[in-house]
PDB file of C-alpha atoms in Angstrom:
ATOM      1  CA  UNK A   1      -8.883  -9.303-174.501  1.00  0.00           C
ATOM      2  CA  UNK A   2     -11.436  -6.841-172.624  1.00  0.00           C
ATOM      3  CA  UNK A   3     -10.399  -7.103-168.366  1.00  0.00           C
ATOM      4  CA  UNK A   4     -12.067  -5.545-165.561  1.00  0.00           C
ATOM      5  CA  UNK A   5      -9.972  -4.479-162.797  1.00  0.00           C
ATOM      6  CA  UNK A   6     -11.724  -3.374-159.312  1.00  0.00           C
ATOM      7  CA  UNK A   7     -10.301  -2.006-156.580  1.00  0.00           C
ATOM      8  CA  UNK A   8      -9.119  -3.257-153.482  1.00  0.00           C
ATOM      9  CA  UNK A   9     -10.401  -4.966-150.659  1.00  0.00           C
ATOM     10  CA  UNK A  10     -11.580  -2.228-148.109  1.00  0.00           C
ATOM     11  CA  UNK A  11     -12.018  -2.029-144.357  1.00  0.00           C
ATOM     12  CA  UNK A  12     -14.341   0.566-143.097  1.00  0.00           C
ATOM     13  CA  UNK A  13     -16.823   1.566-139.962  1.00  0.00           C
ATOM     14  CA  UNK A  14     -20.319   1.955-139.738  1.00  0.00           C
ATOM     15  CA  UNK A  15     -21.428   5.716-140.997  1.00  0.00           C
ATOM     16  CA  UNK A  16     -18.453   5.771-143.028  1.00  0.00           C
ATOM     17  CA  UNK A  17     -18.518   6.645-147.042  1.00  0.00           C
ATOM     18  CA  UNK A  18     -16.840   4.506-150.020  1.00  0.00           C
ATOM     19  CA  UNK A  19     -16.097   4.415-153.738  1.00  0.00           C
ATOM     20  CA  UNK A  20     -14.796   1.620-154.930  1.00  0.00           C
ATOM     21  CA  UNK A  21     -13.929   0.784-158.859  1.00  0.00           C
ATOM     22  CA  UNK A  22     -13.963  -0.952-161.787  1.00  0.00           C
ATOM     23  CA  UNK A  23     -11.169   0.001-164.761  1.00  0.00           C
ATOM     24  CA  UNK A  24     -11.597  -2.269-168.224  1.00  0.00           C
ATOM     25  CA  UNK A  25      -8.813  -2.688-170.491  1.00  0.00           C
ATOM     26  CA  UNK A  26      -9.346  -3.173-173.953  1.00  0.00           C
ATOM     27  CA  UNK A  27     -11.542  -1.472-177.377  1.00  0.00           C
ATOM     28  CA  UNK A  28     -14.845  -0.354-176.724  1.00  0.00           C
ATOM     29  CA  UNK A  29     -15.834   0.130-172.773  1.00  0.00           C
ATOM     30  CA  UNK A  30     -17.437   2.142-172.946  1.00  0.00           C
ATOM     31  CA  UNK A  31     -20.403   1.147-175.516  1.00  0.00           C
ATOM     32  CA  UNK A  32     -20.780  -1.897-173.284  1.00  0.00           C
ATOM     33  CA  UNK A  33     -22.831  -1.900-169.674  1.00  0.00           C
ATOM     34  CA  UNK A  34     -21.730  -2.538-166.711  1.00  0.00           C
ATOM     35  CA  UNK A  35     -23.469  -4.056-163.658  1.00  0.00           C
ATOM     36  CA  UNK A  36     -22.616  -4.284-160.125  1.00  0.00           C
ATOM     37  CA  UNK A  37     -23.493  -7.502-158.271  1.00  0.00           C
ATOM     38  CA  UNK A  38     -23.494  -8.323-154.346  1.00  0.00           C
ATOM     39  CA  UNK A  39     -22.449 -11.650-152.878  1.00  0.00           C
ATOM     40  CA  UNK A  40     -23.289 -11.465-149.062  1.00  0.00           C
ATOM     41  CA  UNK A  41     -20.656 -13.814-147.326  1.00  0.00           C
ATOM     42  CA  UNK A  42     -21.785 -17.192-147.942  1.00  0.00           C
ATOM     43  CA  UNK A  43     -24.223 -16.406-150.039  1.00  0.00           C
ATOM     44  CA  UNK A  44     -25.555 -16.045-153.323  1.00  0.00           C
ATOM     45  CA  UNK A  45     -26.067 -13.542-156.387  1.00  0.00           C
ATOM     46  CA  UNK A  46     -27.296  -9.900-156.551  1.00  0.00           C
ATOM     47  CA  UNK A  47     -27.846  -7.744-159.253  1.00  0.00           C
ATOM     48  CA  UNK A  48     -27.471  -3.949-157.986  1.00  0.00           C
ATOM     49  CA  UNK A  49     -27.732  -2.188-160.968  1.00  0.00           C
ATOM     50  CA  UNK A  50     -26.342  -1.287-164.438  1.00  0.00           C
ATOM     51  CA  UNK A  51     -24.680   1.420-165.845  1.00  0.00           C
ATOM     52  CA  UNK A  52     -23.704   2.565-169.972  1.00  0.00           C
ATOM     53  CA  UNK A  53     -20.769   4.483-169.352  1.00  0.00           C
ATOM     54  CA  UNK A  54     -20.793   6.243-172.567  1.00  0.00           C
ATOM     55  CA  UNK A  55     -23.911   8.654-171.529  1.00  0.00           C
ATOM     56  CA  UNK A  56     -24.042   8.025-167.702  1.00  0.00           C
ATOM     57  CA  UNK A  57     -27.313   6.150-168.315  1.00  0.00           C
ATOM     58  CA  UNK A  58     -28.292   4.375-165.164  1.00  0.00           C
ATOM     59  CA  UNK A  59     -30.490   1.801-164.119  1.00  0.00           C
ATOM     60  CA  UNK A  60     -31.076   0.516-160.573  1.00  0.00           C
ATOM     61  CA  UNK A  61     -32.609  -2.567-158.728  1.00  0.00           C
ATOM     62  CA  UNK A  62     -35.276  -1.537-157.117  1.00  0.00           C
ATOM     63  CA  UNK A  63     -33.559  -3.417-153.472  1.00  0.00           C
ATOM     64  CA  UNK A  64     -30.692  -1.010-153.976  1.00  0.00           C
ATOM     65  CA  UNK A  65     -32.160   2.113-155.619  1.00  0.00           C
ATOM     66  CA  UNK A  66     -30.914   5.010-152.808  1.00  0.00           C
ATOM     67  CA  UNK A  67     -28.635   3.087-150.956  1.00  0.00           C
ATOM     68  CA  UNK A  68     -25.866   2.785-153.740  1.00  0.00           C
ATOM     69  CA  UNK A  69     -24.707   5.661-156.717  1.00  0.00           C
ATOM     70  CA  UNK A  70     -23.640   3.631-160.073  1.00  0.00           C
ATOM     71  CA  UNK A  71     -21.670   5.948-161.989  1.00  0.00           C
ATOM     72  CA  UNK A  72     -18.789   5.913-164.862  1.00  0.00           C
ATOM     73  CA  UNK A  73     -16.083   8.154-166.248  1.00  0.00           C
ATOM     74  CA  UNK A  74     -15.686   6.964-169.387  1.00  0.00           C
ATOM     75  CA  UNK A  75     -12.860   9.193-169.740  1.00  0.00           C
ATOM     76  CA  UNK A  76     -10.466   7.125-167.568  1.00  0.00           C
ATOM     77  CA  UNK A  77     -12.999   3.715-168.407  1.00  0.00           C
ATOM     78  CA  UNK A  78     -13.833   3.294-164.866  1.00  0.00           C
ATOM     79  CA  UNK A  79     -17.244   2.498-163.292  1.00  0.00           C
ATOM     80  CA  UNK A  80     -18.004   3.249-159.424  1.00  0.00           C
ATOM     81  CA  UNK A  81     -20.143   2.109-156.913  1.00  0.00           C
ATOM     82  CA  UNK A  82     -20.513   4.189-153.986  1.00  0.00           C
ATOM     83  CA  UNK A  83     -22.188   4.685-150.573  1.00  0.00           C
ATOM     84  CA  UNK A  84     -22.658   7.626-148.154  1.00  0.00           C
ATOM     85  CA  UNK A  85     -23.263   5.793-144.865  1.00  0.00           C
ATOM     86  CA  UNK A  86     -21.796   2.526-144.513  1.00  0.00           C
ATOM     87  CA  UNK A  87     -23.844  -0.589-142.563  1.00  0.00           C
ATOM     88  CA  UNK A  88     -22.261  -3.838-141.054  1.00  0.00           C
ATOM     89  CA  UNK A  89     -24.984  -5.485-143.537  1.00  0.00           C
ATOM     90  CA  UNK A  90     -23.194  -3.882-146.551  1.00  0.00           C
ATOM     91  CA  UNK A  91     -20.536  -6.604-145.692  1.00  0.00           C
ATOM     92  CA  UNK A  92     -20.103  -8.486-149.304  1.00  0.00           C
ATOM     93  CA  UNK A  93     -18.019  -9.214-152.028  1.00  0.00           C
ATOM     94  CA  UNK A  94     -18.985  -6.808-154.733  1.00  0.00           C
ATOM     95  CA  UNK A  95     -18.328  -7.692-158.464  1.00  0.00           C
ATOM     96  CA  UNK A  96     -18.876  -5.489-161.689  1.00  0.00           C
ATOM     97  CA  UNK A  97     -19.390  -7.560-164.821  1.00  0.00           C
ATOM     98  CA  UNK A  98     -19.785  -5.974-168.465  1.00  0.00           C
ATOM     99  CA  UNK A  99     -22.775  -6.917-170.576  1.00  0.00           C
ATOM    100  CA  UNK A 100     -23.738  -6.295-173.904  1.00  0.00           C
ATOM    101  CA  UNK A 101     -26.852  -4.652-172.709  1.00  0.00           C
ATOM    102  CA  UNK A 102     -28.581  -3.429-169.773  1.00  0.00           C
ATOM    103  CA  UNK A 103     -30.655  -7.281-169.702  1.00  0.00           C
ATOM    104  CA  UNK A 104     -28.700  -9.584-170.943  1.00  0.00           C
ATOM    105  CA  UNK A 105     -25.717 -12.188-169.988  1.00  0.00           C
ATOM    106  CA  UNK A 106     -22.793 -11.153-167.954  1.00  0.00           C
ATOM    107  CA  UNK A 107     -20.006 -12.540-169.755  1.00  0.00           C
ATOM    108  CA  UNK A 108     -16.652 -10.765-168.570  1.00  0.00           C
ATOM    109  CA  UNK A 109     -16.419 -10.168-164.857  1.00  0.00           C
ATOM    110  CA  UNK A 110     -13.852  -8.167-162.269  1.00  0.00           C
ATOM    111  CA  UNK A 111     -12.149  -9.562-159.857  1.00  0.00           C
ATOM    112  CA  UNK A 112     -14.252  -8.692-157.078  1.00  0.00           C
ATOM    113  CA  UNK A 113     -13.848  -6.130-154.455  1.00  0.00           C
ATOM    114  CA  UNK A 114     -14.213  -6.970-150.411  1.00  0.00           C
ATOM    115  CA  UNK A 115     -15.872  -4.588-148.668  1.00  0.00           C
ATOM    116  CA  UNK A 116     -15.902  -5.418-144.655  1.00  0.00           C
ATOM    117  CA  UNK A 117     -17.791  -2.962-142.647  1.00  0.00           C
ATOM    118  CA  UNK A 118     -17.447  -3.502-138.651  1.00  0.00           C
ATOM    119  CA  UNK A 119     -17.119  -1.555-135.467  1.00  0.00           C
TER     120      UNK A 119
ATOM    121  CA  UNK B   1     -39.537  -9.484-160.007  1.00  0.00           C
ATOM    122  CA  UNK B   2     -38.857 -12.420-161.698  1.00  0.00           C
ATOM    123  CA  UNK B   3     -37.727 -15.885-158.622  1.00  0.00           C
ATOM    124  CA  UNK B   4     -35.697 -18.312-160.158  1.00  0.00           C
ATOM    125  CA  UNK B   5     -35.614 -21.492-158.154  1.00  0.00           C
ATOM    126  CA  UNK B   6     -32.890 -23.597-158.771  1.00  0.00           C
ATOM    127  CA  UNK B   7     -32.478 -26.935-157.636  1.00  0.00           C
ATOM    128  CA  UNK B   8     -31.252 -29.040-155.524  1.00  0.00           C
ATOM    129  CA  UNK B   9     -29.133 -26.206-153.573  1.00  0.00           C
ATOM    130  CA  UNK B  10     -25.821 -28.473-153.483  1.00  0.00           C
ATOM    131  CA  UNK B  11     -24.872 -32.370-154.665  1.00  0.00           C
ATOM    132  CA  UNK B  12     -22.256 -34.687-154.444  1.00  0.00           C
ATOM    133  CA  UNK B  13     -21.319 -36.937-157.146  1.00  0.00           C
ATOM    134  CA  UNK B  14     -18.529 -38.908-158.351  1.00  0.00           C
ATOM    135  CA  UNK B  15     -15.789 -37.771-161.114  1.00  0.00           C
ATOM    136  CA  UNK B  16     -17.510 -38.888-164.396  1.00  0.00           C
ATOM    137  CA  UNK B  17     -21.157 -39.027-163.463  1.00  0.00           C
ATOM    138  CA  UNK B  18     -24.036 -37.115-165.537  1.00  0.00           C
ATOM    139  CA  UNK B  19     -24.773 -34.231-163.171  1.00  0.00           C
ATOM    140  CA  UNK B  20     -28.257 -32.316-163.594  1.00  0.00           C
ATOM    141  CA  UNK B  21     -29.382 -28.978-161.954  1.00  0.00           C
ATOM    142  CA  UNK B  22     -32.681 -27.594-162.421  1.00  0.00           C
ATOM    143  CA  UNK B  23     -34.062 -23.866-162.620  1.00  0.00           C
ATOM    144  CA  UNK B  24     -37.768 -22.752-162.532  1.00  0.00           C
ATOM    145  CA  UNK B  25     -38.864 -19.461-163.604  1.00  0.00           C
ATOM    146  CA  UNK B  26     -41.792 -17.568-161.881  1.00  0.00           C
ATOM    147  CA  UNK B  27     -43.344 -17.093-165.292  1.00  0.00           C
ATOM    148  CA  UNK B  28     -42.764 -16.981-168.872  1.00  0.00           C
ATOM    149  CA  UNK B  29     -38.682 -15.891-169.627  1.00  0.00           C
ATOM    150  CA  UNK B  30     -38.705 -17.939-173.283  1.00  0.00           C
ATOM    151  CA  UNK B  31     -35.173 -18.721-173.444  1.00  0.00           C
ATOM    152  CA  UNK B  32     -33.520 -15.890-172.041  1.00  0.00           C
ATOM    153  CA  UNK B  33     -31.486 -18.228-169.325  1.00  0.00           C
ATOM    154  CA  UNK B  34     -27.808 -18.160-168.163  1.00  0.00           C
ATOM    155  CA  UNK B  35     -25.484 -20.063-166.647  1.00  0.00           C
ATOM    156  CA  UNK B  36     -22.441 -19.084-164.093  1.00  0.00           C
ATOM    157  CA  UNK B  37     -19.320 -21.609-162.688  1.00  0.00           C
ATOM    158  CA  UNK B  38     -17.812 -19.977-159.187  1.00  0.00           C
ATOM    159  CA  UNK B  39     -15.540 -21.591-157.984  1.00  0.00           C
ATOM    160  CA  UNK B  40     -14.455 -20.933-154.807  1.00  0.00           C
ATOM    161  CA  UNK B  41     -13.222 -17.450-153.450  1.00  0.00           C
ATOM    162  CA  UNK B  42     -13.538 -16.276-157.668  1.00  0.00           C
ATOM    163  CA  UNK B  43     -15.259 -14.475-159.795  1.00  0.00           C
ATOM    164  CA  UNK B  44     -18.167 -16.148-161.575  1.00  0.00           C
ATOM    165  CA  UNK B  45     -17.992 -17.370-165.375  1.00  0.00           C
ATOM    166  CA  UNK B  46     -20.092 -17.229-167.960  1.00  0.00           C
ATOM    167  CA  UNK B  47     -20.863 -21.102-169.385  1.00  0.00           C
ATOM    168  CA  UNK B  48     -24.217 -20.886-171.249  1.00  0.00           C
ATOM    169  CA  UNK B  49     -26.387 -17.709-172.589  1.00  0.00           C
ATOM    170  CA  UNK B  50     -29.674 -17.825-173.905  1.00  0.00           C
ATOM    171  CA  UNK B  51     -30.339 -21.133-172.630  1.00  0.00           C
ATOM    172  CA  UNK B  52     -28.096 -23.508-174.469  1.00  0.00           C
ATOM    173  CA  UNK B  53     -25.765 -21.422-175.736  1.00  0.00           C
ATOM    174  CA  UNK B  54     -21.812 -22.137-175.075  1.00  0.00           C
ATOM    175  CA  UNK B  55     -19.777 -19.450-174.218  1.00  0.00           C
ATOM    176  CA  UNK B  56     -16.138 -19.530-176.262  1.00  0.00           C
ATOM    177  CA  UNK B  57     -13.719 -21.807-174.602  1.00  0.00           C
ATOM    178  CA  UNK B  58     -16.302 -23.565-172.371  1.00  0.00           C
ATOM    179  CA  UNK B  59     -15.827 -27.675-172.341  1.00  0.00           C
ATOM    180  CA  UNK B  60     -18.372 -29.594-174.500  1.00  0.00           C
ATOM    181  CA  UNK B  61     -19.297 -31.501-171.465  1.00  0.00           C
ATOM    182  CA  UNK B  62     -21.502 -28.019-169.971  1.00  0.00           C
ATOM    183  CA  UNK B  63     -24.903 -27.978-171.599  1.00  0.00           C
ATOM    184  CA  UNK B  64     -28.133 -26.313-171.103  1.00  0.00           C
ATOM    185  CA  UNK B  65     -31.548 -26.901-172.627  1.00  0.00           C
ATOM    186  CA  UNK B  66     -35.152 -25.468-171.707  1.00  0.00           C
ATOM    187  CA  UNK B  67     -37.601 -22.521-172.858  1.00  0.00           C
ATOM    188  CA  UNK B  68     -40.753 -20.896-170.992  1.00  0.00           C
ATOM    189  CA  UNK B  69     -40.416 -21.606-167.327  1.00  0.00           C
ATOM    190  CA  UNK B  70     -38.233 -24.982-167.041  1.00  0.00           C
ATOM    191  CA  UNK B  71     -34.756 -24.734-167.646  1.00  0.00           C
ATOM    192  CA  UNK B  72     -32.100 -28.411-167.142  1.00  0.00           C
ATOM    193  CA  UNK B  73     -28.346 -27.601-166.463  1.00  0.00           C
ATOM    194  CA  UNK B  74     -26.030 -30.666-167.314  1.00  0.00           C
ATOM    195  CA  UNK B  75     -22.775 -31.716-166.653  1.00  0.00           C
ATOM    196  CA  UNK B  76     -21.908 -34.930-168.798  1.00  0.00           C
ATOM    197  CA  UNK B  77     -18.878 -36.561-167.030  1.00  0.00           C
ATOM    198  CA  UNK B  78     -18.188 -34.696-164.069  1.00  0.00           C
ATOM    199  CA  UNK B  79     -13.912 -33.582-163.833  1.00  0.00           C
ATOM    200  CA  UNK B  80     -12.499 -32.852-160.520  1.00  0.00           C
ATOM    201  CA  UNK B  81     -12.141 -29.078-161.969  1.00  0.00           C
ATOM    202  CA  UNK B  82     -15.997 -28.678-161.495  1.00  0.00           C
ATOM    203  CA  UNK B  83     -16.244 -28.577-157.815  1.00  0.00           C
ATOM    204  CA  UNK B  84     -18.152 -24.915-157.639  1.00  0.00           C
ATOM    205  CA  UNK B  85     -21.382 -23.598-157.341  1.00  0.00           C
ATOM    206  CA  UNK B  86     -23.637 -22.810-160.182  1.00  0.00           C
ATOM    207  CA  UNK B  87     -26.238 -20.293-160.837  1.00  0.00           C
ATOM    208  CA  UNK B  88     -29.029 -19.490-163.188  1.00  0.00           C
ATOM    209  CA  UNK B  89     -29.881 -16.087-164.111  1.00  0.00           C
ATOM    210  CA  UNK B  90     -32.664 -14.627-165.980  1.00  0.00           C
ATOM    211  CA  UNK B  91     -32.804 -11.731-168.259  1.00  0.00           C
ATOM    212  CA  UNK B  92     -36.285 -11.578-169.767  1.00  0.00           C
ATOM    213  CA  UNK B  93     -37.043  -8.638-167.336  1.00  0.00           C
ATOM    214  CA  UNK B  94     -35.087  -6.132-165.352  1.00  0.00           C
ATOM    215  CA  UNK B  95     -33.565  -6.458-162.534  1.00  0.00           C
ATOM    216  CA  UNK B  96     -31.464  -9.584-163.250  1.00  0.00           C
ATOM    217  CA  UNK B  97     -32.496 -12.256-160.861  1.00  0.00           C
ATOM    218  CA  UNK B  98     -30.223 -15.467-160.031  1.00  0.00           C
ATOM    219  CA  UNK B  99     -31.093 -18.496-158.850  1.00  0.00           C
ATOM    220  CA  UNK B 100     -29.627 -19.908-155.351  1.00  0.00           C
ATOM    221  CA  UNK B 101     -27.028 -21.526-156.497  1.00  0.00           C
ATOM    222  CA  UNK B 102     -26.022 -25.033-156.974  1.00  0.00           C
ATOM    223  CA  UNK B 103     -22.968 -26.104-154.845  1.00  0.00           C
ATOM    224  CA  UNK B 104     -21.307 -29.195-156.878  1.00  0.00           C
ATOM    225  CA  UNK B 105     -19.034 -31.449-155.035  1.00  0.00           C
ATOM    226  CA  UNK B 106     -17.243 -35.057-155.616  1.00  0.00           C
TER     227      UNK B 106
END
């Protein structure tokens, strides 16, 4: 069965950079997409953005487009989401989810990854 | 972007009531409506794609029904295992958008 496996939770201060990842087990990653979504604490759903990690192609929210980088290596079937300069409101749970398309239903999800940023 | 307004933003009910959520579309999404279980401190689950479609494994007692802009999530016989919060998503148009979110108690 396909799995997504992120990366652990992370501790970092304001300014600071961070890639954090998402490996899938299993046939086919990487003719599937994958999407990053934020959960602020407490709160609700995000989508960030979505990436095909068989050609790189990437597509961004338009809330997050330049202040994240979606990327994939399909060679080790790993997606990344990264930042350059941290900010305490960055503070989330962040979850990638695969999808059989760039819009459609997110129907096999990681883990989640806890990013706290704080002075 | 597409707002989805879901409704009401959390319930309690008893174990085996009929439990009802509601999401509204900002305009036309025809049936192109999810649903997600979190429970808490997990990952969400996919329960029903394209409106009122059951993902594999899901219970029989998780349904969903609408098209257009009105979309009815039910619970028939609410378990103890359903304490969570649910969310609707659209994917008519990029980017996703989810609803609030639904928090389900007993």
């Amino acid at each position: 069965d396909v799995q997504l496996v992120q990366s652990a939770a992370e501790v970092k201060k304001p300014g600071e950079s961070l890639k954090i990842s998402c490996k899938g087990s299993g046939d086919n990653f990487n003719t599937y997409w994958i999407a990053w979504v934020r959960q602020l604490p407490g709160k609700g759903l995000e989508w960030m953005g979505v990436v095909y990690p068989d050609d790189s192609d990437t597509i961004y929210s338009p809330s997050f487009q330049g202040q994240v980088t979606i990327s994939a290596d399909k060679s080790i079937n790993t997606a990344f989401l990264q930042w350059n300069s941290l900010q305490v409101s960055d503070t989330a749970i962040y979850f990638c989810a695969r999808s059989v398309l760039s819009s459609a239903w997110l129907y096999r999800w990681g883990q989640g990854t806890r990013v706290t940023v704080s002075s | 972007d597409i707002q989805m307004t879901q409704s009401p933003s959390s319930l309690s009910a008893s174990v085996g009531d009929r439990v009802t959520i509601t999401c509204q579309a900002s305009q036309d999404i025809s049936s192109h409506l999810n649903w997600y279980q979190q429970k808490p401190g997990k990952a969400p689950e996919l329960l029903i794609y394209d409106a009122s479609s059951s993902e594999t494994g899901v219970p029989s007692r998780f349904s969903g029904s609408g098209s257009g802009t009105h979309f009815t999530f039910t619970i028939s016989g609410l378990q103890p295992e359903d304490v969570a919060s649910y969310y609707c998503q659209q994917y008519e148009n990029l980017p996703l958008t989810f609803g609030g979110g639904t928090k389900v108690e007993i």
